[in-house]
mmCIF file of C-alpha atoms and ligand atoms in Angstrom:
data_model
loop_
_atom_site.group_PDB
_atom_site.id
_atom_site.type_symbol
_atom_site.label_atom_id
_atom_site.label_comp_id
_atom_site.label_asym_id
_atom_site.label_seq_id
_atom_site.Cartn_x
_atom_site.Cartn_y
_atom_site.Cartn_z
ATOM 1 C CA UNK C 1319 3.579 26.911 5.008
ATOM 2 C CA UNK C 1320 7.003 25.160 4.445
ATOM 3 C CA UNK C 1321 9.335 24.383 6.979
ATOM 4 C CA UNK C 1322 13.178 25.171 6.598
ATOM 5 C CA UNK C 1323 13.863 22.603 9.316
ATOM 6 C CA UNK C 1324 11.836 19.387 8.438
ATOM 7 C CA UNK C 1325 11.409 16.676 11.643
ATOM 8 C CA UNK C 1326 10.159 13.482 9.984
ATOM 9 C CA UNK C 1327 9.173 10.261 12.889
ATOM 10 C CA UNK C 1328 9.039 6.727 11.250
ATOM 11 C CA UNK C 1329 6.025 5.389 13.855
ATOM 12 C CA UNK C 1330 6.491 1.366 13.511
ATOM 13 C CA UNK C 1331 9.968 2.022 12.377
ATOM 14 C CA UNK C 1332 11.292 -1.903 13.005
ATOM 15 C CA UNK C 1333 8.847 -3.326 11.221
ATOM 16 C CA UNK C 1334 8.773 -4.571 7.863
ATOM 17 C CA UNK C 1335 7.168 -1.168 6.206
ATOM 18 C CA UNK C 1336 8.680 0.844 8.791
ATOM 19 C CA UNK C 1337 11.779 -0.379 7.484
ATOM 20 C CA UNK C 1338 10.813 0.251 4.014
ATOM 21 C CA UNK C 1339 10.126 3.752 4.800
ATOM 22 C CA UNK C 1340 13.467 4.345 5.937
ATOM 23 C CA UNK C 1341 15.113 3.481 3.164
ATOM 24 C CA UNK C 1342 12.591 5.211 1.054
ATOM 25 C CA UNK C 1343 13.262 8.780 2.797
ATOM 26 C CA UNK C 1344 16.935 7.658 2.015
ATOM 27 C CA UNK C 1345 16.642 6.806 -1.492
ATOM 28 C CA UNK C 1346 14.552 9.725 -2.349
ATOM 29 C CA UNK C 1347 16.882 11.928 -0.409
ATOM 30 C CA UNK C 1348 13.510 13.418 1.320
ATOM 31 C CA UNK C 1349 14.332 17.122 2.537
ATOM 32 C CA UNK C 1350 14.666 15.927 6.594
ATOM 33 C CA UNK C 1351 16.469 17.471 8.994
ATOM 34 C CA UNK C 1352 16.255 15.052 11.177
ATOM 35 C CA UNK C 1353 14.355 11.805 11.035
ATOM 36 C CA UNK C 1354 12.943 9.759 14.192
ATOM 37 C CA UNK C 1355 13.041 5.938 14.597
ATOM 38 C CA UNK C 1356 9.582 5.384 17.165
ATOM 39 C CA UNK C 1357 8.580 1.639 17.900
ATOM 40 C CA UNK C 1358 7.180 -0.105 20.872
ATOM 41 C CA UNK C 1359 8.702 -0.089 24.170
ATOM 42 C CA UNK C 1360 10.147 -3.881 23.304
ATOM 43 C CA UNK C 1361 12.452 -2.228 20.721
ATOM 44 C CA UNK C 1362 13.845 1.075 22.662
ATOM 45 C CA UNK C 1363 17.617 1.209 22.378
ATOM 46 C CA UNK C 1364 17.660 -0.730 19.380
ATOM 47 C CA UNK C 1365 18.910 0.226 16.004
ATOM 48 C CA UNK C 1366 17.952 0.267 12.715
ATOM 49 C CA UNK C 1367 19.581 1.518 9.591
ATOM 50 C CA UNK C 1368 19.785 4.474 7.855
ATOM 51 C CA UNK C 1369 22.060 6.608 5.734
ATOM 52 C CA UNK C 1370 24.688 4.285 5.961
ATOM 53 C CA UNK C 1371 25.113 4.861 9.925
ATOM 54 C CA UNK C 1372 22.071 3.776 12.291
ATOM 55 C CA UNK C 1373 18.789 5.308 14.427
ATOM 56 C CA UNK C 1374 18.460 4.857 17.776
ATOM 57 C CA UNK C 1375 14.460 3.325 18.519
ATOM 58 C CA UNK C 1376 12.566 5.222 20.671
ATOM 59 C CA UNK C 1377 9.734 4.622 22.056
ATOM 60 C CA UNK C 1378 6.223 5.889 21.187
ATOM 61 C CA UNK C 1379 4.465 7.623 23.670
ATOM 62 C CA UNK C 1380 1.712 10.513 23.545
ATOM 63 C CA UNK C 1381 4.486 13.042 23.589
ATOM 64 C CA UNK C 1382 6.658 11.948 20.465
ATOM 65 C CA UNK C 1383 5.330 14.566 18.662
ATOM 66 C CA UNK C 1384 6.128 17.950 20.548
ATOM 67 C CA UNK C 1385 8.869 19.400 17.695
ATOM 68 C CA UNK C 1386 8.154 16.819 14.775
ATOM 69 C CA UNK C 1387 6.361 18.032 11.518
ATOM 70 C CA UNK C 1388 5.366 15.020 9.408
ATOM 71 C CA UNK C 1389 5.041 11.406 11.074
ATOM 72 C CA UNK C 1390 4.753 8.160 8.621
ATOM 73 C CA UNK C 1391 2.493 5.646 10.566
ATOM 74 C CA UNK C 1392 2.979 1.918 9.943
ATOM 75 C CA UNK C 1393 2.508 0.283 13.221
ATOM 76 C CA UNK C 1394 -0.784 -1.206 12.944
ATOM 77 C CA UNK C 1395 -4.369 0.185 13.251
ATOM 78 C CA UNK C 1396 -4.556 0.024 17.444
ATOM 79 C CA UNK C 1397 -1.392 1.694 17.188
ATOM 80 C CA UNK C 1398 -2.507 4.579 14.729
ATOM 81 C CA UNK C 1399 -6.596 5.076 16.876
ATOM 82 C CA UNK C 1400 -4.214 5.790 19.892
ATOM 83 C CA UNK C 1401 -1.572 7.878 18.944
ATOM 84 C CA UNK C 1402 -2.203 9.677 15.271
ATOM 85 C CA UNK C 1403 -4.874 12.043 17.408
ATOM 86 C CA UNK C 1404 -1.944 13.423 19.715
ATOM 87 C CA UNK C 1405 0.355 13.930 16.727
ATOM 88 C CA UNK C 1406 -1.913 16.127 14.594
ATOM 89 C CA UNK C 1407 -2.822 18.006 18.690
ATOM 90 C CA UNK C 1408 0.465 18.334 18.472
ATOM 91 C CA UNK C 1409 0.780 20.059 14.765
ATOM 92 C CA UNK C 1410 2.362 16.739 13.296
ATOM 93 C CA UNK C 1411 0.536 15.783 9.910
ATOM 94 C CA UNK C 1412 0.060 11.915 9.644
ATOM 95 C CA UNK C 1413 0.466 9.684 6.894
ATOM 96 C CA UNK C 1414 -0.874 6.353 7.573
ATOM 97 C CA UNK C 1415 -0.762 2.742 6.582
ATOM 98 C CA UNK C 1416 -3.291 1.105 8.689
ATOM 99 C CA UNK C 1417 -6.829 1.057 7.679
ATOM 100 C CA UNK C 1418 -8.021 3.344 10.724
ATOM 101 C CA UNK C 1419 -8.558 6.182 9.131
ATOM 102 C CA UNK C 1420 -9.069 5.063 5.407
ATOM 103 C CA UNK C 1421 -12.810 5.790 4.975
ATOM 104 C CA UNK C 1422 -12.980 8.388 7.578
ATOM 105 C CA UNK C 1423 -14.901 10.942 6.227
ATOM 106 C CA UNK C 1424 -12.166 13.905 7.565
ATOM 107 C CA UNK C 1425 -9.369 11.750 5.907
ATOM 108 C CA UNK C 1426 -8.460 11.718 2.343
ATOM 109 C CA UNK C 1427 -7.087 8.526 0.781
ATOM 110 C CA UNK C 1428 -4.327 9.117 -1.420
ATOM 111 C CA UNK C 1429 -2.266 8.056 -4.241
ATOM 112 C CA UNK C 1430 -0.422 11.128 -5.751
ATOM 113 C CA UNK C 1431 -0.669 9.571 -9.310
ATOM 114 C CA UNK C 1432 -4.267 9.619 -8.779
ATOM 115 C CA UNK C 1433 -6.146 11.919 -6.896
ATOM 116 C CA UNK C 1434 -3.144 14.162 -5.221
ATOM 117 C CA UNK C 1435 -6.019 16.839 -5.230
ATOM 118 C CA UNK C 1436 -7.824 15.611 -2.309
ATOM 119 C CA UNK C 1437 -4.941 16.335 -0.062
ATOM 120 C CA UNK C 1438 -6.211 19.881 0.071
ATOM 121 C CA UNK C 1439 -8.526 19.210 2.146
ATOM 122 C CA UNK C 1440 -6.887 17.222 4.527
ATOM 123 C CA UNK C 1441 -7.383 17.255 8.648
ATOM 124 C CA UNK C 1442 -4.351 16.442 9.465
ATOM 125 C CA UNK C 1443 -4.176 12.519 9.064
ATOM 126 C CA UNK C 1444 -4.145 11.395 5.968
ATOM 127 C CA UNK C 1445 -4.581 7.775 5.069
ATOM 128 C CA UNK C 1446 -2.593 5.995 2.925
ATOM 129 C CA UNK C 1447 -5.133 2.734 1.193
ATOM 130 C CA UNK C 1448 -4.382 -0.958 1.555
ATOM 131 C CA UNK C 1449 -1.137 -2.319 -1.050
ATOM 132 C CA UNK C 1450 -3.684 -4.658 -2.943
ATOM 133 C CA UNK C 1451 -6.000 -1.132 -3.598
ATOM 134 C CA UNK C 1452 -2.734 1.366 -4.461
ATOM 135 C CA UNK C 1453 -1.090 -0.844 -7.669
ATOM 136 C CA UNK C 1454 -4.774 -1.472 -8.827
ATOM 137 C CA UNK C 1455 -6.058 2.334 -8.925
ATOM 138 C CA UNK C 1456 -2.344 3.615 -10.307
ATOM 139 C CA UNK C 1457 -3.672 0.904 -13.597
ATOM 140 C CA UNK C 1458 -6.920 1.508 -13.429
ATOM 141 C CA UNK C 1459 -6.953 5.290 -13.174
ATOM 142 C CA UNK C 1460 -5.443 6.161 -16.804
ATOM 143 C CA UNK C 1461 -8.247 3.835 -18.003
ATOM 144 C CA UNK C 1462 -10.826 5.435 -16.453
ATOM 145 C CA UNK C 1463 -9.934 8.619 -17.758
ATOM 146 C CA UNK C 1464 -9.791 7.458 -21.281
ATOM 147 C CA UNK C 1465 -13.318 5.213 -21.149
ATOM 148 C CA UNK C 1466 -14.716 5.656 -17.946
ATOM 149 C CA UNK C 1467 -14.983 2.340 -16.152
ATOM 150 C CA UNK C 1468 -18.138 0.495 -15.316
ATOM 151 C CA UNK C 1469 -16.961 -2.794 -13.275
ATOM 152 C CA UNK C 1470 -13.967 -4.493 -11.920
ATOM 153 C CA UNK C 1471 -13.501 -8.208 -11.088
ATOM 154 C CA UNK C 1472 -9.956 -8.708 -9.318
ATOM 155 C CA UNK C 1473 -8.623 -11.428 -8.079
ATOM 156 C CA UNK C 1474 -5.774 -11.410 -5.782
ATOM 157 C CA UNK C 1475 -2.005 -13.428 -5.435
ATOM 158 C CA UNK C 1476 -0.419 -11.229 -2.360
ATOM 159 C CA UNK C 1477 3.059 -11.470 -1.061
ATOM 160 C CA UNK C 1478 3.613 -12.433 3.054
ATOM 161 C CA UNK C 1479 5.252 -9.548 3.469
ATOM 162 C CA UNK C 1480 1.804 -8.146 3.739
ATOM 163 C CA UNK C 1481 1.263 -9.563 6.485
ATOM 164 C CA UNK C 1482 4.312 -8.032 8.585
ATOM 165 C CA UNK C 1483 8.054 -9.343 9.226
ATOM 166 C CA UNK C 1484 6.399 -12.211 11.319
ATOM 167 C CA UNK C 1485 5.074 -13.601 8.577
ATOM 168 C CA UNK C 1486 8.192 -12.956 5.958
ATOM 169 C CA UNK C 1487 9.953 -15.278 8.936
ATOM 170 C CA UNK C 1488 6.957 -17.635 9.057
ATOM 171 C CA UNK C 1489 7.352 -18.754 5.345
ATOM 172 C CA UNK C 1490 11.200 -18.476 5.336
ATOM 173 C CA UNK C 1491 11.018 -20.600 8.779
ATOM 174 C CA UNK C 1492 8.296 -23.308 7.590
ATOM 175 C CA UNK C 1493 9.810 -23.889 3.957
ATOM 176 C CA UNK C 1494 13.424 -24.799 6.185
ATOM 177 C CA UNK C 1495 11.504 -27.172 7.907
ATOM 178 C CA UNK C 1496 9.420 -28.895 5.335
ATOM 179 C CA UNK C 1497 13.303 -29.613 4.163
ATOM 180 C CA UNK C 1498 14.209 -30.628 7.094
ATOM 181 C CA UNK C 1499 11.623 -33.120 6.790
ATOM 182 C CA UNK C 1500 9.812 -31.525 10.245
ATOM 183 C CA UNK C 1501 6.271 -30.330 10.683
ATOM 184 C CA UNK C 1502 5.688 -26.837 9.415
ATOM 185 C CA UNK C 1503 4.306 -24.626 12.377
ATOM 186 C CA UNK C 1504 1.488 -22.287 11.439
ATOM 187 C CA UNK C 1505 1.052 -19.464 14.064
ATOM 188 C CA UNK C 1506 0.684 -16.139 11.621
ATOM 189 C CA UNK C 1507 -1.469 -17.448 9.311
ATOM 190 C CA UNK C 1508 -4.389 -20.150 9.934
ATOM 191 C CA UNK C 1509 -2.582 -23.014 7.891
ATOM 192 C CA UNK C 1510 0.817 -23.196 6.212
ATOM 193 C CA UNK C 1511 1.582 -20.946 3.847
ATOM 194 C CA UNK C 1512 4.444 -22.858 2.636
ATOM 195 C CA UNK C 1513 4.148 -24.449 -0.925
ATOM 196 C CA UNK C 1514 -0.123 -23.603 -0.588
ATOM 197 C CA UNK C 1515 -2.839 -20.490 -1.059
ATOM 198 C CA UNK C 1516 -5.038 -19.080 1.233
ATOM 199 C CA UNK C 1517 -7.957 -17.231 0.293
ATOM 200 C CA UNK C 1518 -8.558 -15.621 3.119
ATOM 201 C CA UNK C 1519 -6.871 -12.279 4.436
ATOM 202 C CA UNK C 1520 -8.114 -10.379 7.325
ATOM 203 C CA UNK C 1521 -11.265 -11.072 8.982
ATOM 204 C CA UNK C 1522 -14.831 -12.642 7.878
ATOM 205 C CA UNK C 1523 -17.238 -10.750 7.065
ATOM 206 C CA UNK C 1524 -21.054 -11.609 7.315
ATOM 207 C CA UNK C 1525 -21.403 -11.788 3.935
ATOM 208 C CA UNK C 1526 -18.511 -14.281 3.238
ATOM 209 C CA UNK C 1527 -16.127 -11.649 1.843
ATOM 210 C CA UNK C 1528 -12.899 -10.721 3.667
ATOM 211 C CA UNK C 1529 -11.779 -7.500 5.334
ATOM 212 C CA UNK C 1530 -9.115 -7.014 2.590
ATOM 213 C CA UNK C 1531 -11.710 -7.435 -0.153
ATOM 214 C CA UNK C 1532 -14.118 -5.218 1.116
ATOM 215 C CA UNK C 1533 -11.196 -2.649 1.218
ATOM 216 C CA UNK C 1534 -10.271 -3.243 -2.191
ATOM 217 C CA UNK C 1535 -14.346 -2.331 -3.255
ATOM 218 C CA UNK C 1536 -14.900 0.566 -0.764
ATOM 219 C CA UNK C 1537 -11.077 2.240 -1.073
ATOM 220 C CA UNK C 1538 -11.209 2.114 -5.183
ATOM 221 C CA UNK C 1539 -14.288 4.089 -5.043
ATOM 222 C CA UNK C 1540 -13.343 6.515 -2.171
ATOM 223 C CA UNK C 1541 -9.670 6.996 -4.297
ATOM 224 C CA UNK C 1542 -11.379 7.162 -7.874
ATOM 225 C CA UNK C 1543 -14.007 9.496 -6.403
ATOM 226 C CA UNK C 1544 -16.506 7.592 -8.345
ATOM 227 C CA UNK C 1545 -19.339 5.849 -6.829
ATOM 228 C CA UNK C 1546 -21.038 4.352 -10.174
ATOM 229 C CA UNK C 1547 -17.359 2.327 -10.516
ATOM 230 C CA UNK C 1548 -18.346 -1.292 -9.359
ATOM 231 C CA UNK C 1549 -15.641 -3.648 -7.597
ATOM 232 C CA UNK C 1550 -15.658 -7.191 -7.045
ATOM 233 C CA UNK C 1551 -12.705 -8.701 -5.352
ATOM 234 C CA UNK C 1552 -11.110 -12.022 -4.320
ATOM 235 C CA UNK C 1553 -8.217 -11.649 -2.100
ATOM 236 C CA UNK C 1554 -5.534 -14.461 -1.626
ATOM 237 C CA UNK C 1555 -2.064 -14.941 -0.051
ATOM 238 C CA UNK C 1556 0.475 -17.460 -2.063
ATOM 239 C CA UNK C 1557 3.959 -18.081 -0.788
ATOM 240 C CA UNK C 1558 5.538 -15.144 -2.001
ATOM 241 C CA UNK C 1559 8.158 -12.959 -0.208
ATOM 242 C CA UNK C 1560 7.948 -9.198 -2.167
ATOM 243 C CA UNK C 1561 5.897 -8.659 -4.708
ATOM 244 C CA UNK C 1562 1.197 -8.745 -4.834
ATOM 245 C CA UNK C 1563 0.164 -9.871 -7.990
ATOM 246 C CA UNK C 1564 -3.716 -8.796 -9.537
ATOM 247 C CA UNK C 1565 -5.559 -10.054 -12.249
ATOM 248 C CA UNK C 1566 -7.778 -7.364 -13.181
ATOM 249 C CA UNK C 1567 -11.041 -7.674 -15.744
ATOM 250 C CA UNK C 1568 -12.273 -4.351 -16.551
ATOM 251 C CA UNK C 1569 -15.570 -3.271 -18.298
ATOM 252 C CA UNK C 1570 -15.433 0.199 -19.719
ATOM 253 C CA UNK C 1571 -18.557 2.311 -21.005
ATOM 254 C CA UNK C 1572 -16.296 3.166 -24.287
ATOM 255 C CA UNK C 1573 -14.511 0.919 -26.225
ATOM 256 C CA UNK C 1574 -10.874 0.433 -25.877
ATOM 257 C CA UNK C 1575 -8.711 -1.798 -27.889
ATOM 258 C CA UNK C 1576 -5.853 -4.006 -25.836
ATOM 259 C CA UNK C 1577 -3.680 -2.009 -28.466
ATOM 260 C CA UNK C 1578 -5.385 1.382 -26.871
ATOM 261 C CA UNK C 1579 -5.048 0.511 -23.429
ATOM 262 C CA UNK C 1580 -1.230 -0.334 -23.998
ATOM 263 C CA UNK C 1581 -0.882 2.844 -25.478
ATOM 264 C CA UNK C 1582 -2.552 5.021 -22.642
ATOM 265 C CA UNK C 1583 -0.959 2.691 -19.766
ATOM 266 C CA UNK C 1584 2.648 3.737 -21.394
ATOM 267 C CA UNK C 1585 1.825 7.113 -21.003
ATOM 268 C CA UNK C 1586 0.522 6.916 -17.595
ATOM 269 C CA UNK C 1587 2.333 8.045 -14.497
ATOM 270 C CA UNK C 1588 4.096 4.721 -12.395
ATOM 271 C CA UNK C 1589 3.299 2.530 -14.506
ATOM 272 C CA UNK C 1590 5.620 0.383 -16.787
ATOM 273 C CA UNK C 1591 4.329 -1.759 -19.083
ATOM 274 C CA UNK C 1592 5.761 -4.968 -19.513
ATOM 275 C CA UNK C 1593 3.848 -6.825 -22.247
ATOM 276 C CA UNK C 1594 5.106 -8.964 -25.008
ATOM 277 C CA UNK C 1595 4.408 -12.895 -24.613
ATOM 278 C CA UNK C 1596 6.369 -14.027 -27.403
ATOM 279 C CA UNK C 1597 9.269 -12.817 -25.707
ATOM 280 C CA UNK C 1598 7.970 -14.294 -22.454
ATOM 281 C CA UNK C 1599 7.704 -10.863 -21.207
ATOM 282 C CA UNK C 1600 5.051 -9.753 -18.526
ATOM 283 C CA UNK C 1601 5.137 -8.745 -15.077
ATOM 284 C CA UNK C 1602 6.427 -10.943 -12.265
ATOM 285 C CA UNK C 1603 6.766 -10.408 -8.790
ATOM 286 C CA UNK C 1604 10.543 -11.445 -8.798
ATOM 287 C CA UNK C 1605 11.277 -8.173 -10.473
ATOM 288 C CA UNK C 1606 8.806 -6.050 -9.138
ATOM 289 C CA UNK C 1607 10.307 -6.627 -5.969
ATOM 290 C CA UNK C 1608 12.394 -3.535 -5.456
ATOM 291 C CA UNK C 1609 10.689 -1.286 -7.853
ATOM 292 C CA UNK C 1610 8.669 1.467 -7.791
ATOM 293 C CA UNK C 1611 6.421 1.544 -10.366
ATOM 294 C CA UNK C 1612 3.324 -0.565 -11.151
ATOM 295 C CA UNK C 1613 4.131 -2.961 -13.858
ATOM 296 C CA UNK C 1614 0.920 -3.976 -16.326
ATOM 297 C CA UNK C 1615 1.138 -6.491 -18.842
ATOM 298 C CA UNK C 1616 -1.192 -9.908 -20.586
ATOM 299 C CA UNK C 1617 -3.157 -6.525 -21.868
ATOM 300 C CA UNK C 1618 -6.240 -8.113 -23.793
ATOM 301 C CA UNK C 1619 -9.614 -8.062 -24.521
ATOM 302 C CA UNK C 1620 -12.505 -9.633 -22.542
ATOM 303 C CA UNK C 1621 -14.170 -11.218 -25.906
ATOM 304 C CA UNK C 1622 -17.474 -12.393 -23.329
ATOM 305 C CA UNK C 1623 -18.254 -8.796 -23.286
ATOM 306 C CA UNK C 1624 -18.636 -5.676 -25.270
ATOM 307 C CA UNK C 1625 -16.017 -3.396 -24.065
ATOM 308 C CA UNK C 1626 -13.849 -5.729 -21.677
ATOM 309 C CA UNK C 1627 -9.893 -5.884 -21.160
ATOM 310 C CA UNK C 1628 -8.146 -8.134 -19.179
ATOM 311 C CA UNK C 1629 -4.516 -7.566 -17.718
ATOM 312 C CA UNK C 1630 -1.968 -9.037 -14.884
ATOM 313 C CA UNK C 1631 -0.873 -5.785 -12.849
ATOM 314 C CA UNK C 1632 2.594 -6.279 -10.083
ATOM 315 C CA UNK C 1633 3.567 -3.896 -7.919
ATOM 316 C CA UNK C 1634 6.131 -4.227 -4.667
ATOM 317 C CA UNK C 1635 3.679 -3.694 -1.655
ATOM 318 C CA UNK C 1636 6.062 -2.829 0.691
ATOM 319 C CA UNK C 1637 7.344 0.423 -1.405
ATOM 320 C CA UNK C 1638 3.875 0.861 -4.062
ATOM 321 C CA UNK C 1639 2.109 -0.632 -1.722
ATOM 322 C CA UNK C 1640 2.934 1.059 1.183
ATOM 323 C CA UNK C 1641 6.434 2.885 1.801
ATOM 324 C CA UNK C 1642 7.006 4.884 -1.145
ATOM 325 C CA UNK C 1643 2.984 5.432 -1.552
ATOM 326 C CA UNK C 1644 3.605 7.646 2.508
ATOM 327 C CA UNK C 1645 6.154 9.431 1.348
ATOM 328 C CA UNK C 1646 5.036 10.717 -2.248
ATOM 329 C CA UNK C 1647 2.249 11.536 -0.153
ATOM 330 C CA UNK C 1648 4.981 13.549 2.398
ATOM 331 C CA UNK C 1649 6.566 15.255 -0.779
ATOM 332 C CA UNK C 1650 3.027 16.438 -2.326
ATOM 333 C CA UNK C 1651 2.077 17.901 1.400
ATOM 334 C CA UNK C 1652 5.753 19.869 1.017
ATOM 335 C CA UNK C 1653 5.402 20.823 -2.688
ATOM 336 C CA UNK C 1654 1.881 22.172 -2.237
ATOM 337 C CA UNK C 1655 2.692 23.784 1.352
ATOM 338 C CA UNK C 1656 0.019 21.743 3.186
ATOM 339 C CA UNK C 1657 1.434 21.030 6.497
ATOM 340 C CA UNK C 1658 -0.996 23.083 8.098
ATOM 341 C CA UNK C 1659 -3.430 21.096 10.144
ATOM 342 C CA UNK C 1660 -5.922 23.177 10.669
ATOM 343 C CA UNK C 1661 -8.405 22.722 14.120
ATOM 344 C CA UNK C 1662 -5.785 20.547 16.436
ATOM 345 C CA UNK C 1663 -8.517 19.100 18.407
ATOM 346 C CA UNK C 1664 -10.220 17.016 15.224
ATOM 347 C CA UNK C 1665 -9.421 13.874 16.453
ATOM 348 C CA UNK C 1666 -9.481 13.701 19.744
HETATM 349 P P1 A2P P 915 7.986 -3.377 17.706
HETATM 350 O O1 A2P P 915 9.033 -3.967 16.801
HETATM 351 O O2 A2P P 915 8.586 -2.621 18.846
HETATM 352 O O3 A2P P 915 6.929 -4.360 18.109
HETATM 353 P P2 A2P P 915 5.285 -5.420 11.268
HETATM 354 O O4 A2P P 915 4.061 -4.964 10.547
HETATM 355 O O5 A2P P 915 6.427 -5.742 10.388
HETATM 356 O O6 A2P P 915 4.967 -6.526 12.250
HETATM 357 O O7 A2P P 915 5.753 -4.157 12.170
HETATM 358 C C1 A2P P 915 4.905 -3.534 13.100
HETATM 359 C C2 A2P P 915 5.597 -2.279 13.636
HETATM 360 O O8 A2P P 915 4.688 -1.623 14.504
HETATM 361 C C3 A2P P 915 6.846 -2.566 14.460
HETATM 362 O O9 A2P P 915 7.776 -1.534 14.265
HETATM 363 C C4 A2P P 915 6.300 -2.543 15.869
HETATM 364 O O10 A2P P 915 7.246 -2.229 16.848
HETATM 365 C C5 A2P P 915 5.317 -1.426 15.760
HETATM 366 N N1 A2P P 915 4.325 -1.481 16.833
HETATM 367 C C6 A2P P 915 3.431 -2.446 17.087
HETATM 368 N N2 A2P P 915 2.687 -2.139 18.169
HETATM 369 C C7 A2P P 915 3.133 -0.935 18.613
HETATM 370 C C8 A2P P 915 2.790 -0.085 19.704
HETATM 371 N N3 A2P P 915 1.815 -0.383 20.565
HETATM 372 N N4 A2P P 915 3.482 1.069 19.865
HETATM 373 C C9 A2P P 915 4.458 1.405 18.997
HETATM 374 N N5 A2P P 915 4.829 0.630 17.938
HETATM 375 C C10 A2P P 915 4.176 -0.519 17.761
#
């Protein structure tokens, strides 16, 4: 089915994704009729801009979603448990960014560049993965297909943003006052962030890994559709605005030459590969920021192991990472005519 008269909602749409989104469906000049600003009741009656003029907030409630077709969730996962059921009852399809419904077995997890089949087969809601999991896969992908990989060992240098618009003001605010010569405050994040690294985003688990690593192992797999692919991961936030930086070791099952692997990453969809040293030249999150594509570069070979490649991969992870990820997601459920949701009642 495709719809003449598209309704698109932004759910979380004065946040720092929400935002994103916005501009994205702008950008991309996304085939809307008519697209919805929803927030929390704190931000009804505010603005926020689009197309040059400006959206009126409204407020989410259960009934948002009587006459709208597609809905782009970024509002948090409490946010997305409560509401995403009544948008699909009401015939909405859901993209979302939190990680409610990532490894929900009725919810694919997609990245178009990598496994855009699995939106066939969708419920109604599907999930978009975590920022740190989307620029990884989009690298790791073309090198999968060309030697089938056997382990990954990332380690992680994310961006605030990440973490919200609370936090983008949290660094901003606590650089100003380590200038000012005043004590930094730390209410976001557990110390300062300011001019230090934290390895530690989300939650503990028991077994002394983080939330955001465990989604980094469980998502790749899920995304790859792959179980025999093994993931290790060390996630950490560094006083960056835009911009998650990975270092990536990869062990393949065939052999692949850095030379190789520049060659097939070239070739591969959203990525751009920026690699030449002697020029200085390899990704940085300064000009990722803004971009779309995944940018790979330090391409070379693990010489510990047989068949091992190591490489730097940057991505934006407000557009990659989250934004633009949605709504190639929204264009792939239009091209293919999958706005169809099926049983209503799924998931409530
Ligand atoms: P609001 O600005 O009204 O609080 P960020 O990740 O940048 O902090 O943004 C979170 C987004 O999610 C904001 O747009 C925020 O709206 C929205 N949000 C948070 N909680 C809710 C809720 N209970 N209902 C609707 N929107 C929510």
């Amino acid at each position: 089915m495709s719809k003449e008269r598209l309704v698109v909602a932004v759910v979380g749409a004065t946040g720092a994704v929400g935002r994103e989104m916005l501009k994205t469906l702008e950008e991309r000049e996304f085939p809307a009729y008519e697209v919805r600003a929803l927030a929390s009741a704190r931000s009804a009656g505010t603005t926020v801009p689009f197309k040059g003029g400006e959206l009126t907030v409204q407020e989410l409630t259960e009934d948002s979603f009587g006459d709208v077709d597609i809905a782009l969730f970024s509002a948090g996962g409490g946010t997305s448990a409560k509401f995403a059921p009544h948008a699909v009852k009401a015939g909405c399809v859901v993209v979302d960014n939190s990680s409610q419904w990532r490894m929900d077995e009725r919810c694919p997890l997609v990245v178009p560049e990598v496994n855009p089949d699995d939106l066939k087969w969708h419920n109604g809601i599907i999930a978009n993965p975590n920022c740190s999991t989307i620029q990884m896969v989009v690298a790791l992908k073309p090198l999968h297909d060309a030697a089938t990989i056997r382990r990954v060992v990332v380690s992680t240098y994310q961006a605030v943003s990440g973490t919200g618009q609370k936090a983008i003001d949290e660094l901003e605010t606590q650089v100003r006052q380590m200038f000012n010569l005043q004590e930094p405050e730390a209410k976001v994040y557990p110390h300062r962030i300011a001019f230090n690294c934290l390895p530690h985003i989300d939650v503990f688990l028991e077994d002394g890994y983080t939330k955001e690593e465990r989604k980094m192992i469980e998502e790749t797999v899920k995304i790859m559709g792959d179980a025999s692919i093994k993931v290790t991961a060390t996630t950490v936030r560094v006083p960056v605005f835009y911009g998650h930086s990975e270092s990536l070791n990869v062990e393949t099952e065939k052999k692949l030459t850095a030379a190789q692997a520049r060659a097939v990453l070239s070739q591969a969809p959203g990525v751009t590969v920026l690699d030449n040293p002697e020029e200085k030249i390899y990704p940085m999150a300064i000009d990722a920021a803004g971009e779309d594509d995944t940018f790979v570069g330090r391409i070379r070979e693990d010489h510990t192991i047989e068949n091992g490649l190591n490489m730097w991969v940057v991505a934006d992870n407000l557009r990659k990472g989250a934004a633009l990820n949605a709504v190639q997601v929204a264009e792939e459920l239009i091209d293919r005519s999958l706005l169809d949701i099926g049983d209503p009642d799924k998931f409530l």
